[in-house]
Short mmCIF file of C-alpha atoms and ligand atoms in Angstrom, two decimals:
data_model
loop_
_atom_site.label_atom_id
_atom_site.label_comp_id
_atom_site.label_asym_id
_atom_site.label_seq_id
_atom_site.Cartn_x
_atom_site.Cartn_y
_atom_site.Cartn_z
CA MET C 1 1.27 38.78 -12.55
CA CYS C 2 -0.82 35.80 -11.88
CA ASP C 3 -2.68 34.95 -8.77
CA THR C 4 -3.09 31.33 -8.00
CA ASP C 5 -6.10 31.85 -5.82
CA GLY C 6 -7.97 33.87 -8.41
CA ASP C 7 -8.47 36.74 -6.00
CA ALA C 8 -8.50 40.35 -7.06
CA SER C 9 -5.18 41.89 -6.13
CA PRO C 10 -5.69 44.38 -3.32
CA PRO C 11 -4.13 47.79 -3.84
CA GLY C 12 -0.68 48.14 -2.39
CA ARG C 13 -0.12 44.46 -1.97
CA ALA C 14 3.41 43.44 -1.16
CA PRO C 15 5.74 42.43 -3.96
CA HIS C 16 5.26 38.93 -5.17
CA ARG C 17 7.33 36.65 -3.03
CA ARG C 18 8.46 33.61 -4.85
CA MET C 19 9.88 30.56 -3.23
CA SER C 20 12.31 28.64 -5.35
CA ARG C 21 11.29 25.10 -6.09
CA ARG C 22 14.18 23.99 -3.95
CA THR C 23 12.88 26.05 -1.06
CA VAL C 24 9.44 24.65 -1.59
CA LEU C 25 10.91 21.20 -1.64
CA LEU C 26 12.61 21.64 1.67
CA ALA C 27 9.85 23.57 3.30
CA THR C 28 6.58 22.15 2.27
CA GLY C 29 4.29 19.23 2.19
CA ALA C 30 2.29 17.68 -0.52
CA ALA C 31 -1.05 16.63 -1.81
CA LEU C 32 -3.53 15.84 0.88
CA GLY C 33 -5.70 12.85 0.38
CA ALA C 34 -9.27 12.49 1.46
CA ALA C 35 -9.48 12.56 5.20
CA ALA C 36 -12.78 12.23 6.92
CA ILE C 37 -11.93 11.66 10.52
CA GLY C 38 -13.77 12.53 13.65
CA ALA C 39 -17.41 13.24 14.30
CA ASP C 40 -18.77 16.56 15.30
CA LEU C 41 -21.57 17.08 17.76
CA PHE C 42 -22.18 20.75 17.17
CA SER C 43 -25.28 22.12 15.56
CA PRO C 44 -25.16 24.44 12.54
CA PRO C 45 -24.10 27.94 13.52
CA GLN C 46 -26.12 31.13 13.47
CA SER C 47 -23.49 33.26 11.81
CA ALA C 48 -20.85 32.49 9.28
CA THR C 49 -18.64 35.39 8.48
CA ALA C 50 -15.36 36.60 9.85
CA ALA C 51 -13.57 37.97 6.85
CA GLY C 52 -10.45 39.90 7.62
CA THR C 53 -10.05 39.07 11.28
CA TYR C 54 -8.27 35.72 11.44
CA LEU C 55 -4.65 35.24 12.42
CA ARG C 56 -2.29 33.15 10.34
CA PRO C 57 -1.05 30.16 12.32
CA CYS C 58 2.63 31.15 12.33
CA GLY C 59 2.67 34.77 11.25
CA ASP C 60 3.84 36.11 7.93
CA VAL C 61 5.65 33.05 6.60
CA PRO C 62 5.83 31.82 3.00
CA ILE C 63 2.93 29.90 1.57
CA SER C 64 4.25 26.74 -0.01
CA SER C 65 0.96 25.57 -1.49
CA THR C 66 -2.16 27.67 -1.90
CA TRP C 67 -5.77 26.65 -1.41
CA GLN C 68 -6.26 26.85 -5.18
CA GLY C 69 -3.08 24.87 -5.66
CA HIS C 70 -4.57 22.09 -3.53
CA ARG C 71 -7.67 22.15 -5.72
CA ASN C 72 -5.60 22.05 -8.91
CA ARG C 73 -3.86 18.85 -7.95
CA LYS C 74 -4.56 15.70 -9.89
CA PRO C 75 -6.40 14.24 -8.15
CA PRO C 76 -7.58 17.29 -6.21
CA SER C 77 -6.86 17.48 -2.51
CA GLY C 78 -9.55 15.87 -0.36
CA GLU C 79 -9.34 18.84 2.01
CA PRO C 80 -8.07 21.95 0.21
CA GLY C 81 -6.26 24.32 2.50
CA THR C 82 -3.29 26.67 2.73
CA ASP C 83 0.18 25.27 3.45
CA TYR C 84 2.43 27.54 5.49
CA ALA C 85 6.09 26.62 5.28
CA VAL C 86 7.53 26.50 8.79
CA ALA C 87 10.10 24.38 10.55
CA ILE C 88 8.97 21.54 12.78
CA GLY C 89 8.17 22.82 16.26
CA THR C 90 6.92 26.26 15.28
CA PRO C 91 4.12 27.49 17.59
CA ILE C 92 0.68 27.55 15.95
CA ARG C 93 -1.73 30.21 17.13
CA ALA C 94 -5.51 30.07 17.07
CA ALA C 95 -6.97 32.09 14.19
CA THR C 96 -9.79 33.35 16.37
CA ALA C 97 -11.55 32.61 19.62
CA GLY C 98 -13.42 29.36 19.87
CA VAL C 99 -13.46 25.85 21.24
CA ILE C 100 -11.26 22.88 20.37
CA VAL C 101 -13.75 20.30 19.12
CA ASP C 102 -11.63 17.58 17.57
CA ARG C 103 -8.11 16.35 17.99
CA LYS C 104 -6.22 13.41 16.51
CA ASP C 105 -2.98 12.43 18.16
CA THR C 106 -1.77 9.74 15.78
CA THR C 107 0.33 10.23 12.66
CA ASP C 108 -1.73 7.88 10.48
CA SER C 109 -3.71 8.85 7.35
CA ALA C 110 -3.12 11.86 5.12
CA THR C 111 -3.90 14.34 7.92
CA GLY C 112 -1.38 13.13 10.46
CA ARG C 113 -1.97 14.75 13.84
CA TYR C 114 -4.53 17.52 13.75
CA ILE C 115 -6.55 19.83 15.88
CA ALA C 116 -9.91 21.42 15.02
CA LEU C 117 -11.23 24.77 16.21
CA ARG C 118 -14.91 25.63 16.18
CA ALA C 119 -14.75 29.40 15.99
CA ASP C 120 -17.20 31.55 17.89
CA ASP C 121 -18.34 32.97 14.53
CA GLY C 122 -19.56 29.51 13.55
CA ASN C 123 -16.74 28.59 11.20
CA TYR C 124 -14.55 25.49 11.48
CA ILE C 125 -10.78 25.39 11.12
CA ARG C 126 -8.43 22.41 11.04
CA TYR C 127 -4.66 22.46 11.49
CA LEU C 128 -2.96 19.38 10.01
CA HIS C 129 0.39 17.52 10.16
CA LEU C 130 1.16 18.65 13.70
CA ALA C 131 4.06 17.57 15.88
CA SER C 132 1.90 18.06 18.97
CA SER C 133 -1.06 19.97 20.26
CA THR C 134 -1.28 21.79 23.56
CA VAL C 135 -5.01 21.94 24.22
CA ARG C 136 -7.57 19.24 24.86
CA ASN C 137 -10.92 18.69 23.27
CA GLY C 138 -13.45 21.06 24.81
CA THR C 139 -10.89 23.71 25.67
CA ARG C 140 -11.89 27.31 25.05
CA VAL C 141 -9.07 29.20 23.37
CA SER C 142 -8.49 32.86 22.67
CA ARG C 143 -7.35 34.44 19.44
CA GLY C 144 -3.59 34.10 19.18
CA GLN C 145 -3.28 31.45 21.86
CA VAL C 146 -0.70 28.76 21.08
CA ILE C 147 -2.70 25.59 20.44
CA ALA C 148 -0.15 23.32 18.77
CA TYR C 149 3.34 22.93 17.36
CA SER C 150 3.91 22.35 13.67
CA GLY C 151 5.24 19.12 12.28
CA ALA C 152 5.30 17.00 9.17
CA SER C 153 3.13 14.13 10.34
CA GLY C 154 1.08 11.93 8.05
CA PHE C 155 0.85 8.44 6.61
CA GLY C 156 1.95 6.88 9.89
CA SER C 157 5.16 8.85 10.09
CA GLU C 158 6.50 11.97 11.78
CA THR C 159 7.97 12.89 8.39
CA GLY C 160 5.20 11.88 6.00
CA TYR C 161 5.55 15.34 4.43
CA GLY C 162 8.00 18.16 4.36
CA SER C 163 7.46 20.35 7.41
CA HIS C 164 4.53 22.74 7.17
CA VAL C 165 1.15 23.47 8.70
CA HIS C 166 -1.97 23.01 6.57
CA VAL C 167 -4.98 25.15 7.51
CA SER C 168 -8.48 24.26 6.27
CA LEU C 169 -11.52 26.50 6.72
CA TRP C 170 -15.20 25.67 6.41
CA ILE C 171 -17.79 28.44 6.57
CA GLY C 172 -20.81 27.96 8.79
CA GLY C 173 -20.61 24.24 9.36
CA THR C 174 -18.48 21.26 10.10
CA PRO C 175 -16.63 19.27 7.45
CA ASN C 176 -19.02 16.41 8.06
CA GLN C 177 -21.97 18.70 7.39
CA LEU C 178 -20.48 20.55 4.43
CA GLY C 179 -18.19 17.95 2.93
CA PHE C 180 -14.45 17.73 3.42
CA THR C 181 -13.71 19.16 -0.03
CA ASN C 182 -15.97 22.19 0.49
CA THR C 183 -13.45 24.42 2.18
CA VAL C 184 -12.85 28.07 1.37
CA ASN C 185 -9.57 29.93 1.04
CA PHE C 186 -8.39 30.70 4.58
CA GLU C 187 -6.13 33.45 3.20
CA ASN C 188 -9.23 35.46 2.24
CA PHE C 189 -10.26 35.60 5.89
CA VAL C 190 -7.04 36.72 7.53
CA GLU C 191 -6.35 40.16 8.86
CA GLY C 192 -4.80 42.29 6.14
CA GLY C 193 -5.84 40.06 3.27
CA PRO C 194 -4.08 37.30 1.38
CA LEU C 195 -0.34 36.92 1.31
CA PRO C 196 1.28 36.93 -2.08
CA THR C 197 1.83 33.41 -3.25
CA TYR C 198 4.07 31.85 -5.78
CA PRO C 199 2.95 32.12 -9.40
CA GLU C 200 0.65 29.50 -10.78
CA ASP C 201 3.26 28.53 -13.34
CA ASP C 202 5.32 27.17 -10.49
CA PRO C 203 3.97 23.66 -10.35
CA VAL C 204 2.51 22.19 -7.23
CA PRO C 205 4.16 19.01 -6.08
CA THR C 206 2.87 15.71 -7.27
CA HIS C 207 2.35 13.23 -4.50
CA GLN C 208 3.01 9.56 -5.01
CA SER C 209 2.09 7.01 -2.37
CA THR C 210 2.56 3.29 -2.61
CA ASP C 211 2.08 0.59 -0.02
CA LEU C 212 3.45 -2.82 -0.92
CA ALA C 213 2.73 -5.93 1.06
CA THR C 214 5.76 -7.84 -0.04
CA SER C 215 7.75 -10.87 0.98
CA VAL C 216 11.34 -10.66 -0.16
CA ALA C 217 14.03 -12.86 1.42
CA LEU C 218 17.17 -10.79 1.80
CA PRO C 219 20.61 -12.39 1.55
CA ALA C 220 22.88 -11.17 4.35
CA ASN C 221 25.42 -8.46 3.65
CA THR C 222 24.36 -7.97 0.03
CA TRP C 223 22.71 -4.91 -1.44
CA THR C 224 19.37 -5.96 -2.93
CA THR C 225 17.32 -3.73 -5.21
CA ILE C 226 13.70 -3.68 -4.13
CA ALA C 227 10.49 -2.77 -5.89
CA VAL C 228 8.88 0.51 -4.94
CA ALA C 229 5.54 -0.40 -6.52
CA ALA C 230 4.07 -3.53 -8.06
CA GLY C 231 6.47 -4.54 -10.81
CA GLN C 232 8.30 -1.24 -10.53
CA LEU C 233 11.96 -1.13 -9.52
CA TYR C 234 12.52 2.56 -10.10
CA LEU C 235 11.58 5.33 -7.75
CA ALA C 236 12.12 7.78 -10.64
CA ILE C 237 12.87 7.61 -14.33
CA VAL C 238 13.79 11.02 -15.71
CA GLY C 239 14.26 11.59 -19.43
CA VAL C 240 16.64 13.76 -21.41
CA GLY C 241 16.24 17.45 -20.62
CA VAL C 242 13.96 16.86 -17.64
CA VAL C 243 14.75 17.69 -14.02
CA GLU C 244 12.88 16.09 -11.15
CA THR C 245 13.20 17.53 -7.65
CA ALA C 246 11.68 15.58 -4.80
CA ASP C 247 11.62 14.55 -1.24
CA VAL C 248 10.97 10.93 -0.56
CA SER C 249 10.41 8.83 2.51
CA LEU C 250 10.45 5.06 2.62
CA ASN C 251 8.92 3.05 5.42
CA LEU C 252 10.21 -0.50 5.66
CA LYS C 253 9.15 -3.49 7.69
CA ALA C 254 11.26 -6.63 8.11
CA ASN C 255 11.04 -9.90 9.98
CA GLY C 256 14.00 -11.84 11.34
CA LEU C 257 16.16 -8.85 11.98
CA THR C 258 18.59 -9.34 14.87
CA THR C 259 21.15 -6.68 13.99
CA GLY C 260 20.19 -4.10 11.41
CA LEU C 261 18.91 -3.26 7.97
CA GLN C 262 20.63 -0.70 5.79
CA VAL C 263 18.75 1.38 3.21
CA ARG C 264 19.98 3.66 0.46
CA LEU C 265 18.93 5.25 -2.82
CA VAL C 266 21.08 4.72 -5.88
CA ALA C 267 21.03 7.06 -8.88
CA GLU C 268 22.10 5.96 -12.34
CA LYS C 269 23.22 8.35 -15.05
CA LEU C 270 22.19 7.04 -18.45
CA ALA C 271 23.57 7.64 -21.93
CA SER C 272 20.06 8.07 -23.31
CA ASN C 273 16.50 7.57 -22.17
CA SER C 274 16.85 3.83 -22.66
CA GLY C 275 20.40 3.45 -21.34
CA PRO C 276 23.07 2.17 -21.09
CA VAL C 277 24.17 3.18 -17.59
CA VAL C 278 27.03 5.68 -17.66
CA SER C 279 27.68 6.00 -13.95
CA THR C 280 26.18 4.87 -10.66
CA HIS C 281 25.82 7.08 -7.59
CA PRO C 282 24.95 5.40 -4.27
CA GLN C 283 23.43 7.83 -1.79
CA PRO C 284 23.93 8.05 1.99
CA VAL C 285 22.85 5.02 4.00
CA THR C 286 20.34 4.84 6.84
CA GLU C 287 20.72 1.94 9.23
CA ILE C 288 17.53 0.65 10.83
CA ARG C 289 18.41 -1.19 14.03
CA ALA C 290 16.56 -4.32 15.10
CA THR C 291 13.91 -3.70 17.73
CA ALA C 292 14.41 -5.22 21.15
CA ALA C 293 11.51 -7.65 21.02
CA ALA C 294 12.76 -10.85 19.40
CA GLY C 295 10.48 -12.19 16.70
CA SER C 296 8.52 -9.00 16.22
CA PRO C 297 8.86 -7.05 12.98
CA THR C 298 11.24 -4.14 12.88
CA GLN C 299 10.06 -0.96 11.24
CA GLY C 300 12.14 1.97 10.15
CA GLN C 301 12.34 4.87 7.78
CA HIS C 302 14.71 6.34 5.25
CA ALA C 303 14.16 9.87 3.96
CA GLN C 304 16.06 11.91 1.41
CA SER C 305 15.69 14.88 -0.92
CA TYR C 306 17.12 14.67 -4.39
CA GLN C 307 17.34 16.34 -7.74
CA LEU C 308 17.80 14.29 -10.90
CA ALA C 309 18.78 15.83 -14.25
CA GLY C 310 17.81 13.33 -16.94
CA PRO C 311 18.52 10.93 -18.36
CA MET C 312 18.68 9.34 -14.93
CA ARG C 313 17.02 6.63 -12.88
CA LEU C 314 16.72 6.15 -9.16
CA PHE C 315 16.17 2.95 -7.25
CA VAL C 316 16.15 1.66 -3.68
CA GLN C 317 18.48 -0.91 -2.17
CA VAL C 318 18.46 -2.62 1.20
CA MET C 319 21.01 -4.81 2.93
CA ALA C 320 20.31 -7.08 5.88
CA LEU C 321 23.20 -7.34 8.32
CA ASN C 322 22.17 -10.81 9.49
CA SER C 323 20.79 -13.84 7.68
CA GLY C 324 17.17 -14.96 7.73
CA VAL C 325 15.67 -11.53 7.11
CA THR C 326 12.47 -11.10 5.10
CA LEU C 327 11.28 -7.72 3.89
CA THR C 328 7.55 -7.74 4.62
CA GLY C 329 6.40 -4.24 3.77
CA VAL C 330 7.49 -1.21 1.81
CA SER C 331 5.72 2.11 1.59
CA VAL C 332 6.85 5.04 -0.50
CA ARG C 333 5.84 8.68 -0.02
CA LYS C 334 7.24 10.95 -2.65
CA ASN C 335 6.53 14.63 -3.32
CA TYR C 336 8.04 15.77 -6.56
CA TRP C 337 8.26 18.56 -9.07
CA ILE C 338 9.15 18.08 -12.70
CA SER C 339 10.63 20.83 -14.81
ZN1 ZN A 401 -1.77 21.05 2.43
#
């Protein structure tokens, strides 16, 4: 039995609860980039311990990525924390009594929306990727009080991740004082001790992010394959004997749209790692409607989960429904597991 957090197993701990990779895929988020947002005006605390008294944000739910798992990522998470797999809109409860000292209401950056709690014991806790928060800066909250609702926000999108809440804990100081990477394992400080987590041989997702400033003229009513990174047409290339499971979201920006822009993924089954193509499998289409303001760029999103059993490739196609459309931006957020 392995323990991804490196903690000693407490006697009588519950049986190891393993999420399947598929469950993890549907339930969880991904690598968290560096995120140093918000100043803190509080002085260093007098006391810094609260082991064994904190509440989990959403009760006894599966952990989709451990604190150690965040640290094991390549590159390591910029703010290691514990990911609790919950559906969007799940109430989040304060771990302990304290004061809300920071709150970000926009979806941008790796954190998405967040709220920060300065605990009365001097510790500092952040809840990331929220759908919304219910308390303002400066509000005193009690242990167990609902302070937010979970989401999947990040990278400028409501669905920048799979749905989950990420909890970061700093002991005896703010992230600005201690460093954003210098968190501790929140699970070690909750009432009853750490939840079992999935084994360390279950890989953590790899997070791929790409932002392309592009200028591609799109012929009307024709599927056009677009690059998902500089010089890179394929969202995935999976070799013989390899399975890749992922969730992906694409954010697209286009000028000249008066009707709509359609987006889809297309999978190709190959005869070998280098081809030829055996069969082609277009995936469901999202239609991004033109925004009302004439002349302004239209933005929209396409999201899909997939599993590819190699040899396969996956690419992205778009189709403008009117002429004169230019694709001006593409961003790709992909969380994937390879087996
Ligand atoms: Zn996380």
